[in-house]
CSV table of C-alpha atoms and ligand atoms in Angstrom, one decimal:
chain,number,residue,atom,x,y,z
A,22,MET,CA,230.1,54.6,47.2
A,23,LYS,CA,230.4,55.9,50.7
A,24,GLU,CA,227.9,54.4,53.2
A,25,ILE,CA,226.8,55.2,56.7
A,26,VAL,CA,224.2,54.0,59.1
A,27,LEU,CA,221.2,56.3,60.0
A,28,ALA,CA,219.4,55.5,63.2
A,29,LYS,CA,216.2,57.0,64.5
A,30,VAL,CA,215.7,57.4,68.2
A,31,GLY,CA,212.6,55.9,69.7
A,32,GLU,CA,210.8,56.7,72.9
A,33,ILE,CA,213.4,59.1,74.1
A,34,VAL,CA,211.9,61.7,71.8
A,35,LEU,CA,209.1,61.8,74.3
A,36,LYS,CA,211.2,62.6,77.2
A,37,GLY,CA,210.9,66.4,77.1
A,38,LEU,CA,213.4,68.1,79.3
A,39,ASN,CA,215.4,65.0,79.9
A,40,ARG,CA,215.8,64.4,76.2
A,41,ARG,CA,219.3,65.8,76.0
A,42,GLN,CA,220.5,63.5,78.8
A,43,PHE,CA,218.9,60.5,77.1
A,44,GLU,CA,220.4,61.3,73.8
A,45,ASP,CA,223.9,61.8,75.3
A,46,GLN,CA,223.7,58.4,77.0
A,47,LEU,CA,222.6,56.8,73.7
A,48,LEU,CA,225.5,58.3,71.8
A,49,LYS,CA,227.9,57.1,74.5
A,50,ASN,CA,226.4,53.6,74.4
A,51,ILE,CA,226.7,53.5,70.6
A,52,ARG,CA,230.3,54.6,70.7
A,53,ASN,CA,231.2,52.1,73.3
A,54,CYS,CA,229.6,49.2,71.5
A,55,LEU,CA,231.4,50.1,68.1
A,56,LYS,CA,234.7,51.0,69.6
A,57,SER,CA,236.4,47.7,68.9
A,58,LEU,CA,235.5,47.9,65.2
A,59,GLY,CA,237.7,50.9,64.5
A,60,SER,CA,237.2,54.7,64.2
A,61,VAL,CA,233.5,55.6,63.8
A,62,GLU,CA,232.0,59.0,64.1
A,63,VAL,CA,228.6,59.1,65.9
A,64,LYS,CA,226.6,62.3,66.0
A,65,ALA,CA,223.0,63.3,66.5
A,66,ALA,CA,220.8,65.9,64.8
A,67,GLN,CA,217.0,66.2,64.5
A,68,SER,CA,216.2,62.8,66.1
A,69,THR,CA,218.5,61.0,63.8
A,70,ILE,CA,221.9,59.6,64.7
A,71,SER,CA,224.4,59.2,61.9
A,72,ILE,CA,227.1,56.6,62.3
A,73,VAL,CA,230.0,57.4,60.0
A,74,PRO,CA,232.9,55.0,59.5
A,75,GLN,CA,236.2,56.8,59.4
A,76,ASP,CA,238.2,53.8,58.1
A,77,GLU,CA,237.8,51.9,54.9
A,78,PHE,CA,238.0,48.5,56.5
A,79,ILE,CA,235.1,48.9,58.9
A,80,ASP,CA,232.5,46.2,58.3
A,81,LEU,CA,229.1,47.9,58.0
A,82,ASP,CA,227.2,44.7,58.4
A,83,GLU,CA,228.8,44.2,61.8
A,84,VAL,CA,228.0,47.9,62.7
A,85,CYS,CA,224.4,47.2,61.9
A,86,GLU,CA,224.3,44.0,63.8
A,87,ARG,CA,225.6,45.8,66.9
A,88,ILE,CA,223.3,48.8,66.4
A,89,SER,CA,220.3,46.4,66.2
A,90,ARG,CA,220.9,45.6,69.9
A,91,ILE,CA,221.2,49.1,71.3
A,92,PHE,CA,218.2,50.2,73.3
A,93,GLY,CA,216.8,53.6,72.4
A,94,ILE,CA,216.9,53.1,68.7
A,95,ALA,CA,213.6,52.6,66.9
A,96,THR,CA,214.7,52.0,63.4
A,97,TYR,CA,218.0,52.0,61.5
A,98,SER,CA,219.2,51.6,58.0
A,99,ARG,CA,222.3,51.7,55.8
A,100,ALA,CA,222.4,54.7,53.6
A,101,ALA,CA,224.5,56.0,50.7
A,102,VAL,CA,226.1,59.4,51.0
A,103,CYS,CA,225.6,61.5,47.9
A,104,ASP,CA,228.8,63.0,46.6
A,105,GLU,CA,227.4,66.5,47.1
A,106,LYS,CA,224.2,68.0,48.5
A,107,SER,CA,222.5,68.6,45.2
A,108,LEU,CA,219.5,67.3,43.3
A,109,GLU,CA,221.8,66.0,40.5
A,110,SER,CA,223.8,64.0,43.0
A,111,VAL,CA,220.5,62.6,44.5
A,112,LEU,CA,219.3,61.6,41.1
A,113,LYS,CA,222.5,59.9,40.3
A,114,THR,CA,222.9,58.1,43.6
A,115,ALA,CA,219.4,56.8,44.2
A,116,PRO,CA,219.0,54.4,41.2
A,117,GLU,CA,222.6,53.3,41.5
A,118,TYR,CA,222.6,52.5,45.2
A,119,LEU,CA,219.3,50.7,45.3
A,120,ALA,CA,219.7,49.1,41.8
A,121,GLU,CA,219.3,45.5,43.1
A,122,GLN,CA,216.2,46.2,45.2
A,123,LEU,CA,214.6,48.3,42.4
A,124,GLU,CA,215.4,45.5,39.9
A,125,SER,CA,213.4,42.9,42.0
A,126,ALA,CA,210.5,45.3,43.0
A,127,LYS,CA,207.4,45.7,41.0
A,128,THR,CA,206.2,48.9,42.6
A,129,PHE,CA,207.9,51.8,44.5
A,130,LYS,CA,207.5,55.2,45.9
A,131,VAL,CA,210.0,58.0,46.9
A,132,GLU,CA,209.8,59.7,50.2
A,133,ALA,CA,211.9,62.8,50.9
A,134,LYS,CA,212.8,64.4,54.1
A,135,ARG,CA,214.3,67.9,53.9
A,136,SER,CA,215.5,68.9,57.3
A,137,ASP,CA,217.9,71.4,55.7
A,138,LYS,CA,215.5,74.1,54.7
A,139,LYS,CA,218.1,75.9,52.7
A,140,PHE,CA,218.1,73.1,50.1
A,141,PRO,CA,216.6,74.7,47.0
A,142,PHE,CA,214.1,72.0,46.2
A,143,LYS,CA,211.1,71.1,48.3
A,144,SER,CA,210.2,67.6,49.3
A,145,PRO,CA,207.5,67.0,46.6
A,146,GLU,CA,209.9,68.2,43.9
A,147,ILE,CA,212.6,65.9,45.2
A,148,CYS,CA,210.2,63.0,45.1
A,149,ARG,CA,208.9,63.8,41.7
A,150,GLU,CA,212.4,64.2,40.1
A,151,THR,CA,213.8,61.1,41.8
A,152,GLY,CA,210.8,59.0,40.9
A,153,GLY,CA,211.1,60.1,37.3
A,154,LYS,CA,214.8,59.2,37.2
A,155,ILE,CA,214.1,55.8,38.7
A,156,LEU,CA,211.3,55.1,36.2
A,157,GLN,CA,213.7,55.9,33.3
A,158,ALA,CA,216.3,53.6,34.6
A,159,PHE,CA,213.9,50.8,35.5
A,160,PRO,CA,211.0,50.9,33.1
A,161,HIS,CA,209.3,47.8,34.5
A,162,LEU,CA,208.5,49.6,37.7
A,163,LYS,CA,205.2,51.3,38.7
A,164,VAL,CA,204.6,53.9,41.3
A,165,ASP,CA,202.4,52.9,44.2
A,166,VAL,CA,202.0,55.4,46.9
A,167,HIS,CA,199.9,53.2,49.1
A,168,ASN,CA,201.5,49.9,49.3
A,169,PRO,CA,204.8,49.9,47.4
A,170,ASP,CA,207.3,47.0,47.4
A,171,LEU,CA,210.1,49.5,48.0
A,172,VAL,CA,210.3,52.9,49.5
A,173,VAL,CA,213.2,55.0,48.3
A,174,ASN,CA,214.1,57.4,51.0
A,175,VAL,CA,215.9,60.7,50.3
A,176,GLU,CA,217.1,62.6,53.3
A,177,ILE,CA,218.5,66.1,52.9
A,178,ARG,CA,220.2,66.9,56.2
A,179,ASP,CA,222.6,69.5,57.5
A,180,PHE,CA,225.5,67.3,57.0
A,181,GLY,CA,224.7,65.9,53.5
A,182,ALA,CA,222.2,64.1,51.3
A,183,TYR,CA,221.5,60.4,51.9
A,184,ILE,CA,219.6,57.6,50.1
A,185,HIS,CA,218.3,54.5,51.7
A,186,GLY,CA,215.7,51.7,51.3
A,187,LYS,CA,213.6,50.2,54.0
A,188,ALA,CA,214.6,50.9,57.5
A,189,LEU,CA,214.9,47.9,59.9
A,190,ARG,CA,213.3,47.8,63.3
A,191,GLY,CA,215.7,48.6,66.2
A,192,ALA,CA,215.8,47.2,69.7
A,193,GLY,CA,213.4,49.8,71.0
A,194,GLY,CA,213.3,50.6,74.7
A,195,ILE,CA,215.3,53.4,76.3
A,196,PRO,CA,219.1,53.8,76.6
A,197,VAL,CA,220.9,51.7,79.2
A,198,GLY,CA,222.2,54.0,81.9
A,199,THR,CA,219.2,56.3,82.0
A,200,GLY,CA,217.0,54.2,84.2
A,201,GLY,CA,219.2,53.7,87.3
A,202,ASN,CA,221.0,50.5,88.5
A,203,ALA,CA,219.6,47.2,89.5
A,204,ALA,CA,221.0,43.8,90.4
A,205,ILE,CA,219.8,40.7,88.4
A,206,LEU,CA,219.8,37.4,90.3
A,207,ILE,CA,221.1,35.2,87.6
A,208,SER,CA,220.9,31.4,87.5
A,209,GLY,CA,221.9,29.3,84.6
A,210,GLY,CA,218.2,28.8,83.6
A,211,ILE,CA,216.1,30.2,80.8
A,212,ASP,CA,214.3,32.9,82.7
A,213,SER,CA,216.7,35.1,84.5
A,214,PRO,CA,218.8,36.1,81.4
A,215,VAL,CA,215.5,37.1,79.7
A,216,ALA,CA,214.5,39.1,82.8
A,217,ALA,CA,217.9,40.9,82.7
A,218,TYR,CA,217.4,41.7,79.0
A,219,MET,CA,213.9,43.1,79.7
A,220,MET,CA,215.0,45.5,82.4
A,221,ALA,CA,218.0,46.7,80.4
A,222,LYS,CA,215.5,47.5,77.8
A,223,ARG,CA,213.9,49.9,80.3
A,224,GLY,CA,217.2,51.8,80.7
A,225,ILE,CA,218.5,49.9,83.7
A,226,ARG,CA,222.3,49.3,84.1
A,227,LEU,CA,222.9,45.8,85.4
A,228,THR,CA,225.0,44.2,88.1
A,229,ALA,CA,224.7,40.4,88.3
A,230,ILE,CA,224.6,38.2,91.3
A,231,HIS,CA,225.0,34.5,91.1
A,232,PHE,CA,224.8,32.0,94.0
A,233,ALA,CA,227.1,29.0,93.7
A,234,SER,CA,227.3,25.9,96.0
A,235,PRO,CA,230.5,24.0,95.2
A,236,PRO,CA,231.0,21.1,95.2
A,237,TYR,CA,227.3,20.5,94.6
A,238,THR,CA,227.5,23.0,91.7
A,239,SER,CA,230.4,22.8,89.3
A,240,GLU,CA,232.8,25.4,87.9
A,241,ARG,CA,231.2,24.7,84.6
A,242,ALA,CA,227.8,25.7,85.9
A,243,GLU,CA,229.4,29.1,86.8
A,244,GLN,CA,231.0,29.4,83.4
A,245,LYS,CA,227.6,28.8,81.8
A,246,VAL,CA,226.3,31.8,83.7
A,247,VAL,CA,229.2,33.9,82.5
A,248,LYS,CA,228.4,32.8,78.9
A,249,LEU,CA,224.8,33.8,79.3
A,250,LEU,CA,225.7,37.2,80.7
A,251,LYS,CA,228.0,37.8,77.8
A,252,LYS,CA,225.0,37.4,75.5
A,253,VAL,CA,222.9,39.7,77.7
A,254,ALA,CA,225.8,42.2,77.7
A,255,ARG,CA,225.4,42.6,73.9
A,256,TYR,CA,222.2,44.5,74.8
A,257,SER,CA,223.0,45.8,78.3
A,258,GLY,CA,226.6,46.7,77.9
A,259,ASN,CA,229.4,45.3,80.1
A,260,MET,CA,228.7,44.5,83.8
A,261,ASN,CA,230.1,43.1,87.0
A,262,MET,CA,229.1,39.7,88.2
A,263,TYR,CA,229.4,38.8,91.9
A,264,THR,CA,229.5,35.1,92.8
A,265,VAL,CA,228.2,34.3,96.3
A,266,PRO,CA,229.6,31.2,98.0
A,267,PHE,CA,226.4,29.6,99.2
A,268,THR,CA,227.4,26.1,100.2
A,269,GLU,CA,227.6,26.6,104.0
A,270,ILE,CA,224.1,28.3,104.0
A,271,GLN,CA,222.5,25.6,101.9
A,272,GLU,CA,224.0,22.8,104.0
A,273,THR,CA,222.7,24.6,107.2
A,274,ILE,CA,219.2,25.0,105.7
A,275,ARG,CA,219.2,21.2,105.0
A,276,LYS,CA,220.4,20.4,108.5
A,277,LYS,CA,218.3,22.8,110.5
A,278,CYS,CA,215.1,23.7,108.7
A,279,PRO,CA,211.9,21.8,107.9
A,280,GLU,CA,212.2,20.2,104.5
A,281,ASP,CA,209.0,21.6,103.1
A,282,TYR,CA,210.5,25.1,103.7
A,283,PHE,CA,213.9,24.5,102.2
A,284,THR,CA,213.3,26.3,98.9
A,285,ILE,CA,211.5,29.3,100.3
A,286,ILE,CA,214.1,29.9,103.0
A,287,MET,CA,216.9,29.5,100.5
A,288,ARG,CA,215.2,32.1,98.3
A,289,ARG,CA,214.7,34.5,101.2
A,290,LEU,CA,218.4,34.2,102.1
A,291,MET,CA,219.3,34.9,98.5
A,292,MET,CA,217.2,38.0,98.6
A,293,LYS,CA,218.8,39.2,101.9
A,294,ILE,CA,222.3,38.7,100.6
A,295,SER,CA,221.5,40.2,97.2
A,296,GLU,CA,220.0,43.3,98.9
A,297,ARG,CA,223.2,43.8,100.8
A,298,ILE,CA,225.3,43.5,97.6
A,299,ALA,CA,222.9,45.7,95.7
A,300,ARG,CA,223.1,48.5,98.3
A,301,ASP,CA,226.9,48.3,98.4
A,302,LYS,CA,227.1,48.5,94.6
A,303,LYS,CA,224.7,51.4,94.4
A,304,CYS,CA,221.8,49.4,92.9
A,305,GLN,CA,218.2,50.6,93.7
A,306,ALA,CA,216.3,47.4,93.0
A,307,LEU,CA,216.6,43.6,92.5
A,308,ILE,CA,215.5,41.7,89.4
A,309,THR,CA,214.5,38.0,89.3
A,310,GLY,CA,213.2,35.7,86.6
A,311,GLU,CA,210.1,34.6,88.5
A,312,SER,CA,206.9,34.0,86.7
A,313,LEU,CA,203.7,33.5,88.7
A,314,GLY,CA,202.7,29.9,89.3
A,315,GLN,CA,205.6,28.4,87.3
A,316,VAL,CA,206.9,26.4,90.3
A,317,ALA,CA,206.0,25.9,94.0
A,318,SER,CA,208.3,28.8,95.0
A,319,GLN,CA,206.5,31.1,92.6
A,320,THR,CA,203.0,31.0,93.9
A,321,ILE,CA,201.5,34.2,95.1
A,322,GLY,CA,202.0,33.1,98.7
A,323,ALA,CA,205.6,32.1,98.2
A,324,ILE,CA,206.4,35.3,96.4
A,325,ALA,CA,204.9,37.3,99.2
A,326,CYS,CA,207.2,35.5,101.7
A,327,THR,CA,210.3,36.0,99.4
A,328,ASP,CA,209.4,39.7,99.0
A,329,ALA,CA,209.1,40.1,102.7
A,330,ALA,CA,212.9,39.3,103.0
A,331,ALA,CA,214.0,42.2,100.9
A,332,ASN,CA,213.7,45.9,101.7
A,333,MET,CA,214.0,47.2,98.2
A,334,PRO,CA,211.9,47.0,95.1
A,335,VAL,CA,212.0,43.6,93.4
A,336,PHE,CA,211.4,43.7,89.6
A,337,ARG,CA,209.9,40.6,88.1
A,338,PRO,CA,209.5,41.4,84.5
A,339,LEU,CA,208.3,37.9,83.6
A,340,ILE,CA,205.6,37.7,86.2
A,341,GLY,CA,202.7,37.5,83.8
A,342,MET,CA,204.4,35.6,81.0
A,343,ASP,CA,204.0,32.0,80.2
A,344,LYS,CA,207.0,29.7,79.5
A,345,GLN,CA,206.7,29.8,75.7
A,346,GLU,CA,206.7,33.6,75.6
A,347,ILE,CA,209.8,33.5,77.7
A,348,ILE,CA,211.4,30.9,75.5
A,349,ASP,CA,210.6,33.0,72.4
A,350,ILE,CA,212.6,35.9,73.8
A,351,SER,CA,215.4,33.6,74.9
A,352,TYR,CA,215.7,32.5,71.2
A,353,LYS,CA,215.7,36.1,70.1
A,354,ILE,CA,218.5,37.1,72.4
A,355,ASP,CA,220.3,33.8,71.7
A,356,THR,CA,220.5,32.6,75.3
A,357,PHE,CA,218.2,29.5,74.9
A,358,GLU,CA,220.8,27.0,73.7
A,359,THR,CA,223.2,27.9,76.5
A,360,SER,CA,220.4,27.9,79.1
A,361,ILE,CA,219.4,24.3,78.4
A,362,GLU,CA,223.0,23.0,78.9
A,363,PRO,CA,222.6,20.5,81.7
A,364,TYR,CA,224.5,21.9,84.7
A,365,GLU,CA,223.2,21.9,88.2
A,366,ASP,CA,222.0,25.2,89.8
A,367,CYS,CA,222.1,25.6,93.5
A,368,CYS,CA,218.3,25.9,93.4
A,369,THR,CA,218.1,22.3,92.4
A,370,VAL,CA,220.6,20.7,94.8
A,371,PHE,CA,218.5,20.2,97.9
A,372,THR,CA,214.9,20.3,96.5
A,373,PRO,CA,212.2,19.1,98.9
A,374,LYS,CA,209.9,16.4,97.7
A,375,HIS,CA,206.8,18.3,98.8
A,376,PRO,CA,207.5,22.0,98.8
A,377,ARG,CA,205.0,24.4,100.5
A,378,THR,CA,202.9,26.2,98.0
A,379,LYS,CA,201.2,28.2,100.8
A,380,PRO,CA,204.0,29.0,103.2
A,381,VAL,CA,203.4,30.7,106.5
A,382,LEU,CA,205.7,33.6,107.2
A,383,GLU,CA,205.9,33.1,111.0
A,384,ARG,CA,207.0,29.5,110.6
A,385,ILE,CA,209.6,30.6,108.1
A,386,GLU,CA,211.0,33.2,110.4
A,387,ASP,CA,211.1,30.8,113.3
A,388,ALA,CA,213.0,28.3,111.2
A,389,GLU,CA,215.4,31.0,110.0
A,390,ALA,CA,216.1,32.0,113.6
A,391,LYS,CA,217.1,28.4,114.4
A,392,GLY,CA,219.4,28.4,111.5
A,393,GLU,CA,221.4,31.3,112.9
A,394,PHE,CA,222.4,32.5,109.5
A,395,ASP,CA,223.6,36.0,110.3
A,396,GLU,CA,227.3,35.1,110.6
A,397,MET,CA,227.1,32.9,107.6
A,398,ILE,CA,225.7,35.8,105.6
A,399,GLU,CA,228.6,38.0,106.6
A,400,ARG,CA,231.1,35.3,105.7
A,401,ALA,CA,229.5,34.9,102.3
A,402,LEU,CA,229.5,38.6,101.7
A,403,GLN,CA,233.2,38.8,102.6
A,404,ASN,CA,234.0,36.1,100.1
A,405,LEU,CA,232.3,37.4,97.0
A,406,LYS,CA,234.1,36.7,93.7
A,407,LEU,CA,234.1,39.4,91.1
A,408,THR,CA,234.0,38.6,87.4
A,409,PHE,CA,234.0,41.3,84.7
A,410,ILE,CA,231.6,40.5,81.9
A,411,ASN,CA,232.5,41.8,78.5
A,412,ARG,CA,229.9,41.7,75.8
A,413,GLU,CA,230.3,38.8,73.5
A,414,ASP,CA,231.4,40.3,70.1
B,20,ATP,P1,215.6,30.5,85.9
B,20,ATP,O1,215.2,29.9,84.6
B,20,ATP,O2,216.0,31.9,85.8
B,20,ATP,O3,216.6,29.7,86.6
B,20,ATP,P2,213.6,29.2,87.3
B,20,ATP,O4,212.3,29.2,86.6
B,20,ATP,O5,214.4,28.0,87.3
B,20,ATP,O6,214.4,30.5,86.8
B,20,ATP,P3,213.9,29.3,90.1
B,20,ATP,O7,215.0,28.3,90.0
B,20,ATP,O8,212.8,29.1,91.1
B,20,ATP,O9,213.2,29.6,88.8
B,20,ATP,O10,214.6,30.7,90.4
B,20,ATP,C1,213.8,31.9,90.4
B,20,ATP,C2,214.7,33.1,90.2
B,20,ATP,O11,215.6,33.1,91.3
B,20,ATP,C3,215.5,33.0,89.0
B,20,ATP,O12,214.9,33.5,87.9
B,20,ATP,C4,216.7,33.9,89.4
B,20,ATP,O13,216.4,35.3,89.3
B,20,ATP,C5,216.9,33.5,90.9
B,20,ATP,N1,217.9,32.5,91.0
B,20,ATP,C6,217.7,31.1,91.0
B,20,ATP,N2,218.9,30.5,91.2
B,20,ATP,C7,219.8,31.4,91.3
B,20,ATP,C8,221.2,31.4,91.5
B,20,ATP,N3,221.9,30.3,91.6
B,20,ATP,N4,221.9,32.6,91.6
B,20,ATP,C9,221.2,33.7,91.5
B,20,ATP,N5,219.9,33.8,91.3
B,20,ATP,C10,219.2,32.7,91.2
B,21,MG,MG1,216.5,27.9,87.7
């Protein structure tokens, strides 16, 4: 029996005039993400996207797995294609295709959608006939229209007639590429990969920036970041990662700045450098994994000082979440196990014993002036390393 995947678009239906643009981007994202599986036709009609394998060997489980991570899809399901668009064919296909699920259910109902108004039977008739046929084949079943174990869906569309069971919940959100570009400051920790995922969900296309301080941080720490981004890319699509050489700047902070301001100055310089990279790469905002009050550099006062260093919007999608909520998402997107691998981040190499939780901006700016960081920033910017991040398939 021929099977396809039917996906329903989510929030993008709400987008009025922009709808076409959202839908086109979504189709493009789906095609891109399935490309390596073989030839697949992807087309949209009436808020439903049909994904039709063109080769025998295409693994539909894998197609569904990938579809489940594409933002802009509210629900999706595998569906059987009826041999022809006729009631007989529906009546034959429905009990056959869903046999296993019908066998184990106690109650069911049939729902029919008829978007092809030329089809000679109306929805209630389709439901009645299909329900009757199923009851004949599975006499143990009862119809329950309120709370059935199984909903048998019949869809009569322009392209054909389809049968499917329960639809699964998709990734939600809006299609990546419709919300502009932003740069995620990515460490090897738990939080920033989650922050990246959350902004991609709002349609943002990502560029990644990572600060490395060899020899204080190792090559393996950077590889860990690459591994995390490959996981994120399963949702966000492929992206560029820029590694910033940060050693000279960090050593200078240690040498010339007051210890209780180490971290905040480091974070401000990260923002300044990131802003430069972001502008150069056509990004309109920065993204960090900060969460209010989580550590000394994330108090409201410290965040105000960090913010003052950047002249573009800084998105902090985790700001109001607690650690467990963040960890739950990191499990869901499968970054947690990688995040807890024990490699040093540059943030942890020169940590002060007593960091300021209520930093004073004027004092920071004085200290930064003494550090004479401008040339160092230029040097760092001239020595960026580019790594292309492919989604982990
Ligand atoms: P994470 O779990 O993301 O590492 P964290 O709770 O450890 O976050 P910090 O170390 O204070 O918090 O970092 C705050 C944010 O600063 C991170 O979420 C990330 O966006 C950014 N950041 C920290 N270290 C780096 C780095 N080496 N390169 C790029 N960005 C970084
Ligand atoms: Mg960290």
